[in-house]
Amino acid sequence: MNTGILGVGRYLPEKVLTNADLEKMVDTSDEWISTRTGIKERRIASDEETTAHMGAKAALNAIEEAGLTPEEIDMILVATVTPDRSFPSCACDIQEIIGAKKAVCMDISAACSGFMYGMVTAQQFITNGIYKHVLLVGTEKLSSITDWTDRNTCVLFGDGAGAAVLGEVSDEFGILSFELGSDGSGGKHLYAERDKIFMNGREVFKFAVRQMGDSALSVIEKAGLTKEDVNFLVPHQANIRIMEAARIKLDLPVEKMATTVAKYGNTSASSIPLALAEEWENGNIKDGDVLVLVGFGGGLTWGAVALKWGKGR
Ligand code: UT7
């Protein structure tokens, strides 16, 4: 048996912050934000929409899609850079909200690559036969650590959550290969301190353009495939120019790349599961499709997974 995705889900706050709204807050323009990032608007969570509450909504959605109940979840992994508090973990808070009483819970700290790290962690527990169902949640309230006076960063980020339940699938489906990497020497380019995000945009951009394409190609090769075998790309939704670089490296047409960045901005660890769940809901991913999921983020960290969509049973 292999490890695959049994169900996906998502949650987005209702409040929309447009580029026109940002024009009134900092010295920026819709034209600058659109052409440099591809972002048009992003969602902003209310006080009640905590990181755990958004994550729980996405989680329940994914558990239902998987045909399971919260009591059947053995482990909860949460990827986030914006937990509501330093402890207990956001995973424990989500456990309490959804009533996943028997789950073992922990958070994963790998910034925007968190969902990729989480998928590979879940795979280890499932493939080794230790746990049957692992709930993986990416949930972020980036608005709570955004410096709303800094035009270099405040135009980029948004709030939201995405989730997946991982479990056993037939041999020909599921995770085919992965790549994870970290480089602590790049920590100075993207970090949060005293609850505010700092970023050297140009350095992160250069790193991301190279890494996204390289990691995507690497997992394809490790899976014994070629780029012609890939049906769909789900990149971290940081900036359309970075995403396009990866798409072009894989020779994929525009409609074969998940693109939610215009509507939701960069939602860090949530962006990959959010985009995946939305493409699945829209019928753009079908059983047997080969998907490449690829992300990068603070650390610096990066990760990619090649998987064949479907359960086969
Ligand atoms: O999840 C990972 C998170 N981080 C990222 O993915 C960020 C990666 N980096 C990027 O996406 C891009 O570097 C940015 C979108 C952040 C910036 O785009 P860029 O093409 O690299 O612009 P730049 O940094 O070269 O800045 C160009 C100019 C600067 O003015 P000067 O120095 O040339 O006079 C900035 O001050 O644009 C200015 N600028 C802005 N102007 C209007 C920076 N932010 C803004 C803004 N509105 N919001």
Coordinates of C-alpha atoms and ligand atoms in Angstrom, one line a residue:
M1 CA 0.0 0.0 0.0
N2 CA 1.0 3.6 -0.6
T3 CA 0.2 6.8 1.3
G4 CA -2.3 9.1 -0.6
I5 CA -4.9 11.8 -0.1
L6 CA -8.3 10.6 1.0
G7 CA -10.0 14.0 1.2
V8 CA -9.3 17.7 1.0
G9 CA -11.0 20.8 2.4
R10 CA -10.6 24.6 2.8
Y11 CA -11.9 27.6 4.7
L12 CA -11.7 31.3 3.8
P13 CA -12.8 34.3 5.8
E14 CA -15.5 36.4 4.2
K15 CA -13.8 39.8 4.5
V16 CA -12.0 40.9 1.3
L17 CA -9.2 43.4 1.2
T18 CA -8.7 44.7 -2.3
N19 CA -5.7 46.4 -3.9
A20 CA -7.8 49.6 -4.0
D21 CA -8.3 49.3 -0.2
L22 CA -4.5 49.0 0.2
E23 CA -4.0 52.2 -2.0
K24 CA -5.7 54.0 0.9
M25 CA -3.4 52.5 3.5
V26 CA 0.1 52.7 2.0
D27 CA 1.9 54.3 -0.9
T28 CA 1.1 51.6 -3.5
S29 CA -1.1 51.0 -6.6
D30 CA -3.3 48.3 -8.0
E31 CA -1.1 48.4 -11.1
W32 CA 2.2 47.8 -9.1
I33 CA 0.7 45.0 -7.0
S34 CA -1.0 43.3 -10.0
T35 CA 2.0 43.4 -12.3
R36 CA 4.7 42.5 -9.6
T37 CA 2.7 39.8 -7.8
G38 CA -0.5 38.8 -9.7
I39 CA -2.5 39.6 -6.5
K40 CA -5.8 41.4 -6.8
E41 CA -7.3 40.8 -3.3
R42 CA -6.9 38.7 -0.2
R43 CA -9.1 37.6 2.7
I44 CA -8.8 39.0 6.2
A45 CA -9.9 37.0 9.3
S46 CA -12.2 38.5 11.9
D47 CA -11.3 38.4 15.7
E48 CA -13.4 35.2 16.0
E49 CA -11.7 33.6 13.0
T50 CA -8.6 32.4 14.9
T51 CA -6.0 30.2 13.2
A52 CA -7.4 27.2 15.0
H53 CA -11.0 28.0 14.1
M54 CA -10.2 28.4 10.4
G55 CA -8.1 25.2 10.5
A56 CA -10.9 23.3 12.2
K57 CA -13.4 24.3 9.5
A58 CA -11.0 23.2 6.7
A59 CA -10.3 20.0 8.7
L60 CA -14.0 19.0 9.1
N61 CA -14.5 19.7 5.4
A62 CA -11.5 17.3 4.5
I63 CA -12.7 14.6 7.0
E64 CA -16.2 14.6 5.5
E65 CA -14.7 14.4 1.9
A66 CA -12.6 11.4 3.0
G67 CA -15.8 9.7 4.3
L68 CA -14.5 9.6 7.8
T69 CA -15.5 11.0 11.3
P70 CA -13.1 13.0 13.6
E71 CA -13.0 10.0 15.9
E72 CA -11.2 8.0 13.2
I73 CA -8.3 10.5 13.0
D74 CA -5.1 9.0 14.5
M75 CA -2.9 12.1 14.2
I76 CA -3.2 15.8 13.6
L77 CA -0.4 17.8 12.1
V78 CA -0.7 21.5 11.7
A79 CA 1.6 23.6 9.5
T80 CA 1.4 27.3 10.6
V81 CA 3.6 30.3 11.3
T82 CA 0.7 32.1 13.1
P83 CA -0.5 29.8 15.9
D84 CA -2.9 31.6 18.2
R85 CA -0.5 31.0 21.1
S86 CA 2.9 29.5 21.6
F87 CA 1.4 26.4 23.4
P88 CA -0.6 24.3 23.4
S89 CA -0.1 23.5 19.8
C90 CA -2.6 24.7 17.2
A91 CA -3.0 20.9 16.5
C92 CA -4.3 20.4 20.1
D93 CA -6.7 23.3 19.7
I94 CA -8.0 21.9 16.5
Q95 CA -8.4 18.5 18.1
E96 CA -10.5 20.0 20.8
I97 CA -12.7 21.9 18.4
I98 CA -13.4 19.0 16.0
G99 CA -13.6 16.3 18.7
A100 CA -10.8 14.1 17.3
K101 CA -10.4 12.5 20.7
K102 CA -7.9 9.7 19.9
A103 CA -5.5 11.8 17.7
V104 CA -1.9 12.6 18.6
C105 CA -1.3 16.3 17.8
M106 CA 1.7 18.5 16.9
D107 CA 2.6 21.6 14.9
I108 CA 5.2 21.7 12.2
S109 CA 7.3 24.9 11.8
A110 CA 8.6 25.1 8.2
A111 CA 7.0 28.4 7.2
C112 CA 5.4 28.3 3.7
S113 CA 6.9 24.9 3.1
G114 CA 5.0 23.5 6.1
F115 CA 2.4 21.6 4.2
M116 CA 5.1 19.8 2.1
Y117 CA 7.0 18.9 5.3
G118 CA 3.7 17.7 6.8
M119 CA 2.8 15.5 3.9
V120 CA 6.2 13.7 4.1
T121 CA 5.9 13.4 7.9
A122 CA 2.4 11.9 7.6
Q123 CA 3.6 9.5 4.9
Q124 CA 6.2 8.0 7.4
F125 CA 3.6 7.2 10.0
I126 CA 1.2 5.7 7.5
T127 CA 3.7 3.7 5.4
N128 CA 5.2 2.3 8.6
G129 CA 1.7 1.1 9.6
I130 CA 1.7 3.2 12.8
Y131 CA -1.3 5.4 12.0
K132 CA -4.2 4.9 9.6
H133 CA -5.5 8.4 9.1
V134 CA -3.4 11.6 9.5
L135 CA -5.2 15.0 9.3
L136 CA -2.8 17.6 7.9
V137 CA -3.9 21.2 8.2
G138 CA -2.3 24.4 6.8
T139 CA -3.9 27.4 8.5
E140 CA -2.7 31.0 8.7
K141 CA -3.8 34.3 10.1
L142 CA -1.0 36.3 8.5
S143 CA -2.9 39.6 9.0
S144 CA -2.0 39.3 12.7
I145 CA 1.8 39.5 12.0
T146 CA 1.6 41.9 9.0
D147 CA 3.1 45.3 9.4
W148 CA 0.3 47.3 7.8
T149 CA 2.6 50.3 7.3
D150 CA 5.2 48.4 5.3
R151 CA 4.3 48.4 1.6
N152 CA 7.0 45.9 0.8
T153 CA 5.2 43.1 2.6
C154 CA 1.6 44.1 3.5
V155 CA 0.4 43.8 -0.1
L156 CA 1.4 40.2 -0.3
F157 CA -0.3 38.2 2.5
G158 CA -3.8 36.9 3.3
D159 CA -5.6 34.6 5.7
G160 CA -7.2 31.1 5.2
A161 CA -6.9 27.4 5.8
G162 CA -6.6 24.2 3.8
A163 CA -6.6 20.6 4.9
A164 CA -6.1 17.0 3.7
V165 CA -6.6 13.6 5.2
L166 CA -3.9 11.2 4.3
G167 CA -4.2 7.4 4.5
E168 CA -3.6 4.2 2.7
V169 CA -4.3 4.0 -1.0
S170 CA -3.7 1.2 -3.6
D171 CA -0.1 0.7 -4.8
E172 CA -0.3 2.7 -8.1
F173 CA -1.8 5.8 -6.4
G174 CA -0.5 8.2 -3.7
I175 CA 2.9 9.8 -3.0
L176 CA 5.4 8.7 -5.6
S177 CA 8.4 10.7 -4.5
F178 CA 9.4 13.8 -2.4
E179 CA 12.1 16.3 -1.8
L180 CA 12.7 18.4 1.3
G181 CA 15.4 20.9 1.9
S182 CA 16.5 23.6 4.4
D183 CA 19.2 26.3 4.4
G184 CA 19.4 28.1 7.7
S185 CA 22.0 30.6 6.2
G186 CA 19.0 32.2 4.4
G187 CA 17.0 32.8 7.5
K188 CA 17.9 36.5 7.4
H189 CA 16.0 37.0 4.2
L190 CA 12.5 36.1 5.5
Y191 CA 11.5 36.1 9.2
A192 CA 9.1 37.3 11.8
E193 CA 10.3 39.0 15.0
R194 CA 8.3 40.8 17.6
D195 CA 5.2 39.7 15.7
K196 CA 6.1 41.4 12.4
I197 CA 7.2 39.9 9.1
F198 CA 10.5 41.1 7.6
M199 CA 11.5 40.2 4.0
N200 CA 14.3 40.8 1.5
G201 CA 12.0 40.4 -1.4
R202 CA 14.6 40.3 -4.2
E203 CA 16.7 37.6 -2.5
V204 CA 13.7 35.4 -1.7
F205 CA 12.5 35.9 -5.3
K206 CA 15.8 34.8 -6.8
F207 CA 15.9 31.7 -4.5
A208 CA 12.3 30.8 -5.2
V209 CA 12.4 31.1 -9.0
R210 CA 15.4 28.6 -9.0
Q211 CA 14.2 26.3 -6.2
M212 CA 10.6 25.8 -7.4
G213 CA 11.6 24.6 -10.8
D214 CA 14.5 22.5 -9.5
S215 CA 12.4 20.8 -6.8
A216 CA 9.6 20.1 -9.2
L217 CA 11.9 18.5 -11.7
S218 CA 13.7 16.5 -9.0
V219 CA 10.5 14.8 -7.7
I220 CA 9.5 13.9 -11.3
E221 CA 12.9 12.3 -11.8
K222 CA 12.8 10.5 -8.5
A223 CA 9.4 9.1 -9.4
G224 CA 10.8 7.7 -12.6
L225 CA 8.7 10.0 -14.7
T226 CA 9.3 12.8 -17.2
K227 CA 7.7 16.2 -17.4
E228 CA 5.3 14.9 -20.1
D229 CA 3.7 12.6 -17.4
V230 CA 2.7 15.5 -15.2
N231 CA -1.0 16.6 -15.4
F232 CA -1.2 19.3 -12.8
L233 CA 1.1 21.7 -10.9
V234 CA 0.1 23.0 -7.4
P235 CA 2.7 25.6 -6.5
H236 CA 2.9 27.7 -3.3
Q237 CA 0.9 30.8 -4.2
A238 CA 3.4 33.4 -3.4
N239 CA 3.7 35.4 -6.6
I240 CA 2.5 34.6 -10.1
R241 CA 5.9 35.4 -11.5
I242 CA 7.5 32.7 -9.3
M243 CA 4.7 30.2 -10.1
E244 CA 5.1 30.9 -13.8
A245 CA 8.8 30.1 -13.7
A246 CA 8.0 26.6 -12.3
R247 CA 5.2 26.1 -14.8
I248 CA 7.4 27.0 -17.7
K249 CA 10.1 24.7 -16.5
L250 CA 7.6 21.8 -16.6
D251 CA 6.3 22.9 -20.1
L252 CA 2.7 22.9 -18.7
P253 CA -0.1 25.0 -20.2
V254 CA -1.5 27.8 -18.0
E255 CA -4.7 25.8 -17.3
K256 CA -2.7 23.0 -15.7
M257 CA -1.4 25.1 -12.8
A258 CA -3.5 25.8 -9.7
T259 CA -3.8 29.6 -9.5
T260 CA -5.5 31.2 -6.5
V261 CA -3.0 33.9 -5.8
A262 CA -5.1 36.7 -7.4
K263 CA -8.0 36.0 -5.0
Y264 CA -6.3 35.1 -1.8
G265 CA -2.7 36.4 -2.0
N266 CA 0.1 34.5 -0.2
T267 CA -1.4 32.4 2.7
S268 CA 1.9 30.7 3.6
A269 CA 1.4 27.1 4.8
S270 CA -2.3 27.2 3.7
S271 CA -1.7 28.1 0.1
I272 CA -1.0 24.7 -1.3
P273 CA -3.9 22.8 0.4
L274 CA -6.2 25.7 -0.3
A275 CA -5.4 25.7 -4.0
L276 CA -5.5 21.9 -4.2
A277 CA -9.0 21.8 -2.5
E278 CA -10.3 24.5 -4.8
E279 CA -9.0 22.8 -8.0
W280 CA -10.5 19.5 -6.8
E281 CA -13.9 21.1 -6.1
N282 CA -13.8 22.8 -9.5
G283 CA -13.3 19.4 -11.2
N284 CA -9.8 20.2 -12.6
I285 CA -8.2 17.2 -11.0
K286 CA -9.2 13.6 -11.7
D287 CA -8.3 10.1 -10.6
G288 CA -5.0 9.0 -12.2
D289 CA -3.7 12.5 -12.7
V290 CA 0.0 13.0 -11.7
L291 CA 0.3 16.1 -9.5
V292 CA 3.4 18.0 -8.5
L293 CA 3.0 20.0 -5.3
V294 CA 5.9 22.4 -4.6
G295 CA 6.6 25.1 -2.1
F296 CA 9.3 27.3 -0.5
G297 CA 9.5 29.6 2.5
G298 CA 11.3 31.1 5.5
G299 CA 14.2 29.0 6.8
L300 CA 14.9 29.0 4.1
T301 CA 13.0 25.8 3.4
W302 CA 11.6 24.1 0.4
G303 CA 9.7 20.9 -0.5
A304 CA 8.0 19.1 -3.3
V305 CA 5.9 15.9 -3.7
A306 CA 4.9 14.0 -6.8
L307 CA 1.7 12.0 -6.4
K308 CA -0.9 10.1 -8.4
W309 CA -4.4 11.3 -7.4
G310 CA -6.9 8.7 -6.4
K311 CA -7.5 5.9 -3.9
G312 CA -7.9 2.9 -6.2
R313 CA -10.3 1.2 -3.9
Ligands
UT7_1 O1 6.1 32.9 0.9 C1 7.3 33.5 0.6 C2 7.1 34.9 0.8 N1 7.9 35.9 0.0 C3 7.9 36.0 -1.3 O2 7.4 35.1 -2.0 C4 8.5 37.2 -1.9 C5 9.3 37.0 -3.1 N2 9.6 38.3 -3.7 C6 8.7 38.9 -4.5 O3 7.6 38.4 -4.7 C7 9.1 40.2 -5.1 O4 10.5 40.5 -4.8 C8 8.3 41.4 -4.6 C9 6.8 41.3 -5.1 C10 8.2 41.4 -3.1 C11 8.8 42.7 -5.1 O5 8.9 42.7 -6.5 P1 10.3 43.1 -7.2 O6 10.0 43.1 -8.7 O7 11.4 42.2 -6.7 O8 10.4 44.6 -6.8 P2 11.7 45.3 -6.0 O9 11.9 44.7 -4.7 O10 12.8 45.2 -7.0 O11 11.2 46.8 -5.8 C12 10.9 47.6 -6.9 C13 10.5 49.0 -6.4 C14 11.3 49.5 -5.2 O12 11.5 50.9 -5.4 P3 13.0 51.4 -5.9 O13 13.9 50.9 -4.8 O14 13.2 50.7 -7.2 O15 12.7 52.9 -6.0 C15 10.3 49.3 -4.0 O16 10.5 50.3 -3.0 O17 9.1 48.9 -6.0 C16 9.0 49.5 -4.7 N3 7.9 48.9 -4.0 C17 6.6 49.2 -4.1 N4 6.0 50.2 -4.9 C18 4.7 50.2 -4.8 C19 8.0 47.9 -3.1 N5 6.7 47.6 -2.7 C20 5.9 48.4 -3.3 C21 4.5 48.5 -3.3 N6 3.9 49.5 -4.1 N7 3.7 47.7 -2.5

